[in-house]
mmCIF file of C-alpha atoms in Angstrom:
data_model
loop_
_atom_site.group_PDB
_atom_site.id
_atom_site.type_symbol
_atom_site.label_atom_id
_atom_site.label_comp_id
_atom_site.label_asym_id
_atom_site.label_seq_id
_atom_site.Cartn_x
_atom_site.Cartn_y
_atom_site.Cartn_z
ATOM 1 C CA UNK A 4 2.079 6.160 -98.575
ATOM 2 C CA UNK A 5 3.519 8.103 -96.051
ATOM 3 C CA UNK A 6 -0.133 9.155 -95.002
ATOM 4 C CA UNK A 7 -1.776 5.551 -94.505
ATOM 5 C CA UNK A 8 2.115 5.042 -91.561
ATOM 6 C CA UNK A 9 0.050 7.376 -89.082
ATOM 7 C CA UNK A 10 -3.515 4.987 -89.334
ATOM 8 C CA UNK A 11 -1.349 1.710 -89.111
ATOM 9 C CA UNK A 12 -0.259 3.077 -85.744
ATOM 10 C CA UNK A 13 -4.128 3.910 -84.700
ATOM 11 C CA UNK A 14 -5.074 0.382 -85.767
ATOM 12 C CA UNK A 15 -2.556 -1.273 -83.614
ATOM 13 C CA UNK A 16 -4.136 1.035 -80.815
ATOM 14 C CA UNK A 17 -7.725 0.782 -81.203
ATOM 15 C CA UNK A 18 -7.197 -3.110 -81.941
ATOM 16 C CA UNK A 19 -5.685 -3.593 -78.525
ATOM 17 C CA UNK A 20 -8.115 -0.928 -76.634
ATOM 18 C CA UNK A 21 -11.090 -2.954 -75.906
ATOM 19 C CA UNK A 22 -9.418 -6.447 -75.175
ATOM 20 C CA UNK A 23 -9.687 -8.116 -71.602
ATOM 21 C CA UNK A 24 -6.304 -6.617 -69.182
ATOM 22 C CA UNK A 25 -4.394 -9.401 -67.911
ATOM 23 C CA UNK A 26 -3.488 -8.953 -64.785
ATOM 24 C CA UNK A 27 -1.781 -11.096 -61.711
ATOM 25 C CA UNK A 28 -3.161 -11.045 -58.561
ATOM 26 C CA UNK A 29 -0.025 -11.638 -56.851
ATOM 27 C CA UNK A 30 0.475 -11.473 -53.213
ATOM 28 C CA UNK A 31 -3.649 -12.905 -53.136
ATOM 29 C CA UNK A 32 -2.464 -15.904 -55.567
ATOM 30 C CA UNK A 33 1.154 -16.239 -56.274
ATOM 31 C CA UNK A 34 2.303 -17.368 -59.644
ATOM 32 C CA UNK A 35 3.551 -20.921 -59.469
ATOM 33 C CA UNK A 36 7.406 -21.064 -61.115
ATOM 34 C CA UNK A 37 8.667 -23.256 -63.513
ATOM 35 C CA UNK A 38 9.403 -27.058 -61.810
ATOM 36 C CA UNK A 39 13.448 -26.819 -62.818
ATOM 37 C CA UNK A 40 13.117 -22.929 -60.913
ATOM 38 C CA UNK A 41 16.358 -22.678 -58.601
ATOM 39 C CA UNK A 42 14.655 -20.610 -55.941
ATOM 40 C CA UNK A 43 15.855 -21.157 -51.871
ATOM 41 C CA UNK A 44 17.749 -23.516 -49.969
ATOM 42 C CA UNK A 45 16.833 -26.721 -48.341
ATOM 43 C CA UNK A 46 18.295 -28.741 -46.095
ATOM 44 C CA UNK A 47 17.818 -32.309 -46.568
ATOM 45 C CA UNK A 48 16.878 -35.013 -43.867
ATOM 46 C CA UNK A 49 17.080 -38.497 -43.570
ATOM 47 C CA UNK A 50 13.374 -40.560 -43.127
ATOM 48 C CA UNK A 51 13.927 -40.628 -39.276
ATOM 49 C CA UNK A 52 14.940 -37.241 -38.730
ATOM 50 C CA UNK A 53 18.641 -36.966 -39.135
ATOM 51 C CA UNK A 54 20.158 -34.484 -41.077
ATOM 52 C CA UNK A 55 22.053 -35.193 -44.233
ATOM 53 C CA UNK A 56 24.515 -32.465 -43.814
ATOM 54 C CA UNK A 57 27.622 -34.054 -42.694
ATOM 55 C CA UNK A 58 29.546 -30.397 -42.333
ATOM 56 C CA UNK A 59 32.126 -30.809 -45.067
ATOM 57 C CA UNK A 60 31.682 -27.256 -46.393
ATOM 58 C CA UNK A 61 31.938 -28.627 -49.677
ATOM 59 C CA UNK A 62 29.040 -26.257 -50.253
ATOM 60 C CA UNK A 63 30.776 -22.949 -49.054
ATOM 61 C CA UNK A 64 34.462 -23.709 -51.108
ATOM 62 C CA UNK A 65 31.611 -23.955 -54.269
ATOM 63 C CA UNK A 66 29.844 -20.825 -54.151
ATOM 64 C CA UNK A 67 31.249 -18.424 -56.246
ATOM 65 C CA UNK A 68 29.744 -15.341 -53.911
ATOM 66 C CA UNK A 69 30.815 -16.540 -51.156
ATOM 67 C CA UNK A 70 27.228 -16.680 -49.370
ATOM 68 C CA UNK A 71 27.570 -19.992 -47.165
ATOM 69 C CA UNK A 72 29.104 -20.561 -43.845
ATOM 70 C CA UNK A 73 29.293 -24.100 -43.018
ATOM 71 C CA UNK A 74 30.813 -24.969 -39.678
ATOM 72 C CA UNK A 75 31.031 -28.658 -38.666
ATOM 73 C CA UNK A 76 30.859 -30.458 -35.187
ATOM 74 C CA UNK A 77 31.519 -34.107 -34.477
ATOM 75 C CA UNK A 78 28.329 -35.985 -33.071
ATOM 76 C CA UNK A 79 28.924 -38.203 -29.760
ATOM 77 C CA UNK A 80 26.967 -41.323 -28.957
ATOM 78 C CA UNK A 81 25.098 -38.701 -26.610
ATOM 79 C CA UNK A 82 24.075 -36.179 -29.190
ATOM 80 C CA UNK A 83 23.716 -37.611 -33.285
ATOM 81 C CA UNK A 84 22.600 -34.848 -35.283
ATOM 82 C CA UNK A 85 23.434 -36.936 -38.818
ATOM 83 C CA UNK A 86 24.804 -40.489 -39.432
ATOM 84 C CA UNK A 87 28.453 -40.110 -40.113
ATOM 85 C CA UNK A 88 30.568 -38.709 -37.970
ATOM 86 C CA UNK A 89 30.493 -35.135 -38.060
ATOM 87 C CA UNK A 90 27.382 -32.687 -39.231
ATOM 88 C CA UNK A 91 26.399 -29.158 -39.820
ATOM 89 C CA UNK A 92 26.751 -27.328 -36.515
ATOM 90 C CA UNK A 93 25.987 -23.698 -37.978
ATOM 91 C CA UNK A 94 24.970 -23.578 -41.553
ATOM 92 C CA UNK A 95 23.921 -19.976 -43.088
ATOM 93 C CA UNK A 96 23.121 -18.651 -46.396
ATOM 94 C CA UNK A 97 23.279 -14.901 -46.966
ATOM 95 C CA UNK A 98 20.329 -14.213 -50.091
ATOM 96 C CA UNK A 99 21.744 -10.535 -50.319
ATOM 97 C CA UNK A 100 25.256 -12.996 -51.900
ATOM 98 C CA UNK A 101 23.222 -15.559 -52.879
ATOM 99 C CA UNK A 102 23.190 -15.415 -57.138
ATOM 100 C CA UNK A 103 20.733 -18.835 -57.458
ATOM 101 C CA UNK A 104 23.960 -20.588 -59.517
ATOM 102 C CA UNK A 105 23.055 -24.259 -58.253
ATOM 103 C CA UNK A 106 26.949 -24.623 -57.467
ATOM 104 C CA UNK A 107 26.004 -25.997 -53.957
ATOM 105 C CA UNK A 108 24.010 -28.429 -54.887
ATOM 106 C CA UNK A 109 26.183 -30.147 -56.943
ATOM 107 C CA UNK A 110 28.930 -29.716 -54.978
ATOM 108 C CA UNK A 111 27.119 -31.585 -52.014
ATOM 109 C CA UNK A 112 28.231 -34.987 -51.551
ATOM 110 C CA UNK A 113 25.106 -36.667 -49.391
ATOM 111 C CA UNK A 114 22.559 -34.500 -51.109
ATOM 112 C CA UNK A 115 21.661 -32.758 -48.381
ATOM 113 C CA UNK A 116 21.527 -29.387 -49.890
ATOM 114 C CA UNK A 117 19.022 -29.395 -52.576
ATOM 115 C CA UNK A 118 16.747 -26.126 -53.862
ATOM 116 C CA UNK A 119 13.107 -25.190 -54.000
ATOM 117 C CA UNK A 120 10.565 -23.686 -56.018
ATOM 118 C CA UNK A 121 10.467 -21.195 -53.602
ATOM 119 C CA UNK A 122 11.267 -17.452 -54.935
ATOM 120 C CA UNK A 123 9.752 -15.241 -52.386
ATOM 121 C CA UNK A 124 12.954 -14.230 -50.765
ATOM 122 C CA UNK A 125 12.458 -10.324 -50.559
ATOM 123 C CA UNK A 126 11.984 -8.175 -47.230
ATOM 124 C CA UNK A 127 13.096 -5.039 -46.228
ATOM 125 C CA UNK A 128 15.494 -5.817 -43.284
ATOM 126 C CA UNK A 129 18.831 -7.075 -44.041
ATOM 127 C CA UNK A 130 19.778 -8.737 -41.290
ATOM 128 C CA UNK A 131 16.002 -11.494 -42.027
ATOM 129 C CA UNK A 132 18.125 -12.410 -45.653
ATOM 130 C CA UNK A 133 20.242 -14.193 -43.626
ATOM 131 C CA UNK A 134 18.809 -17.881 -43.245
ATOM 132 C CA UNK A 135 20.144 -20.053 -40.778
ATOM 133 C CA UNK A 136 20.138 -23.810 -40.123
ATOM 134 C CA UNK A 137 16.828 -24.158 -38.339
ATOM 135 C CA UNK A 138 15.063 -22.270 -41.262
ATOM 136 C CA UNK A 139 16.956 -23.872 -44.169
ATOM 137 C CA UNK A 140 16.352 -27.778 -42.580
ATOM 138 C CA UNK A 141 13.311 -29.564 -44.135
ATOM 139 C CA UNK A 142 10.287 -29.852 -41.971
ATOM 140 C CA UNK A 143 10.034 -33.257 -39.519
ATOM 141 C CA UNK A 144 7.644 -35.397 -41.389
ATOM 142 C CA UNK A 145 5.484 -37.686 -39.535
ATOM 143 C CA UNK A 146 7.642 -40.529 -38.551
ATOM 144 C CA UNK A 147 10.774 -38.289 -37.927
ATOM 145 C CA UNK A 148 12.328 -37.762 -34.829
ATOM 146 C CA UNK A 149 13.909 -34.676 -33.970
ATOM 147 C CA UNK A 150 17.383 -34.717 -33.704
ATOM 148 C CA UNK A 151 19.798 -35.846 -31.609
ATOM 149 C CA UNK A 152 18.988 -39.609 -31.374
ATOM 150 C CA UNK A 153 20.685 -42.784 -32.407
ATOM 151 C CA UNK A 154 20.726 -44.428 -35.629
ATOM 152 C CA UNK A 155 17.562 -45.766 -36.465
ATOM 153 C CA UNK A 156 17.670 -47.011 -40.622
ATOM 154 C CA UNK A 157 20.861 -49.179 -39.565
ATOM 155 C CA UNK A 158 24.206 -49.425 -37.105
ATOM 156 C CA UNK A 159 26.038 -47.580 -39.383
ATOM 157 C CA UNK A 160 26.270 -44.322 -41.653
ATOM 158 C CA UNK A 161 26.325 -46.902 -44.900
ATOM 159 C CA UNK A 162 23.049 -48.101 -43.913
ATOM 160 C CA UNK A 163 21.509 -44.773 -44.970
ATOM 161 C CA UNK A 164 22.400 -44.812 -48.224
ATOM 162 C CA UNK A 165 20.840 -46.616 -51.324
ATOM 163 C CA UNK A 166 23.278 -49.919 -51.465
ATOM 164 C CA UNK A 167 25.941 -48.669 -49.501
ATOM 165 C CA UNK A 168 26.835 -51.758 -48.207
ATOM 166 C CA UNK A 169 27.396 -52.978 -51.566
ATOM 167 C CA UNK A 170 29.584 -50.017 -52.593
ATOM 168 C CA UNK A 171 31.519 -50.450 -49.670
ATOM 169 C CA UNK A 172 32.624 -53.609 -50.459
ATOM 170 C CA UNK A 173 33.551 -52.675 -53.877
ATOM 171 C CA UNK A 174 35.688 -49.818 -53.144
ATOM 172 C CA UNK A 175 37.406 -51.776 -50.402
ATOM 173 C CA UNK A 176 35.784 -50.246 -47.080
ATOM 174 C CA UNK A 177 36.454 -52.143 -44.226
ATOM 175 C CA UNK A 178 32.388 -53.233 -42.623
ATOM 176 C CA UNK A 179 31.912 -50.984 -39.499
ATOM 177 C CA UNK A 180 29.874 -53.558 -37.956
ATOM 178 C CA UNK A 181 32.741 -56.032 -37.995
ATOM 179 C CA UNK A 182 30.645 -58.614 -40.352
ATOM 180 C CA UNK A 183 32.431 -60.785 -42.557
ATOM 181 C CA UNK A 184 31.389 -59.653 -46.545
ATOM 182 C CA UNK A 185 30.211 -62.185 -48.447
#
């Protein structure tokens, strides 16, 4: 028996020997990544060009690496970066901290921090793995206005949410606007 051990291991080898080699032709055509992948950051916008960030470093107090700097600025009527009344003056993620946890994300309150398929992040100077805000923030889509500008989905920051009127009223927020509710 012990003599027949020694072909088993040939047959394994000549069975595998004349098959086709798979092979990935990667930086030519990258390998698409599963659609739940955690890969990079995005910053979120609103449809007319606002930013969703509101600065509440929610986002940095979550991560357990300690990768995100969030620091937040009030907008003025002259300069509206987001809708309420602060936003995300200097936002940075450090990817050589960064262990792809998701923690952010649901630690974000406006979901304005959300991740992408994304996972080329490598490069051989330290100092690129540091994003900042104008690389994280989504891309203006037609339609959008680069920021600052005034309000344009409504006179106040409820307006930009899904029925935040209505959930204003039910947890007792006073109207901004100074309308009577219904």
């Amino acid at each position: 028996m012990a003599m027949f051990d020694g072909l088993k291991g040939f047959g394994v080898t000549f069975s595998t020997m004349f098959k086709k080699v798979v092979t990935e032709e990667y930086p030519e055509a990258g390998a698409p990544a599963a659609p739940r992948y955690h890969g990079r950051h995005q910053l979120n916008r609103h449809p007319d060009g606002l930013e969703k960030c509101v600065g509440c470093e929610l986002c940095a107090w979550a991560c357990p690496a300690d990768a995100i700097f969030v620091e937040g600025g009030d907008n003025t009527d002259e300069e509206r970066y987001s809708p309420g009344e602060r936003y995300g003056m200097d936002y940075q993620i450090n990817y050589l901290r960064c262990i792809g946890c998701g923690l952010c994300i649901e630690a974000c309150p406006t979901r304005s921090l959300t991740m992408l398929n994304d996972y080329e992040l490598a490069d051989d100077n330290r100092q690129d793995l540091i994003w900042t805000k104008e690389q994280l923030l989504a891309p203006l889509l037609p339609g959008m206005e680069q920021p600052p500008h005034e309000m344009r989905l409504g006179e106040s920051e409820q307006d930009y949410y899904v029925n935040g009127k209505q959930l204003a009223r039910k947890w007792g927020y006073p109207d901004p606007v100074g309308e009577e509710h219904k």
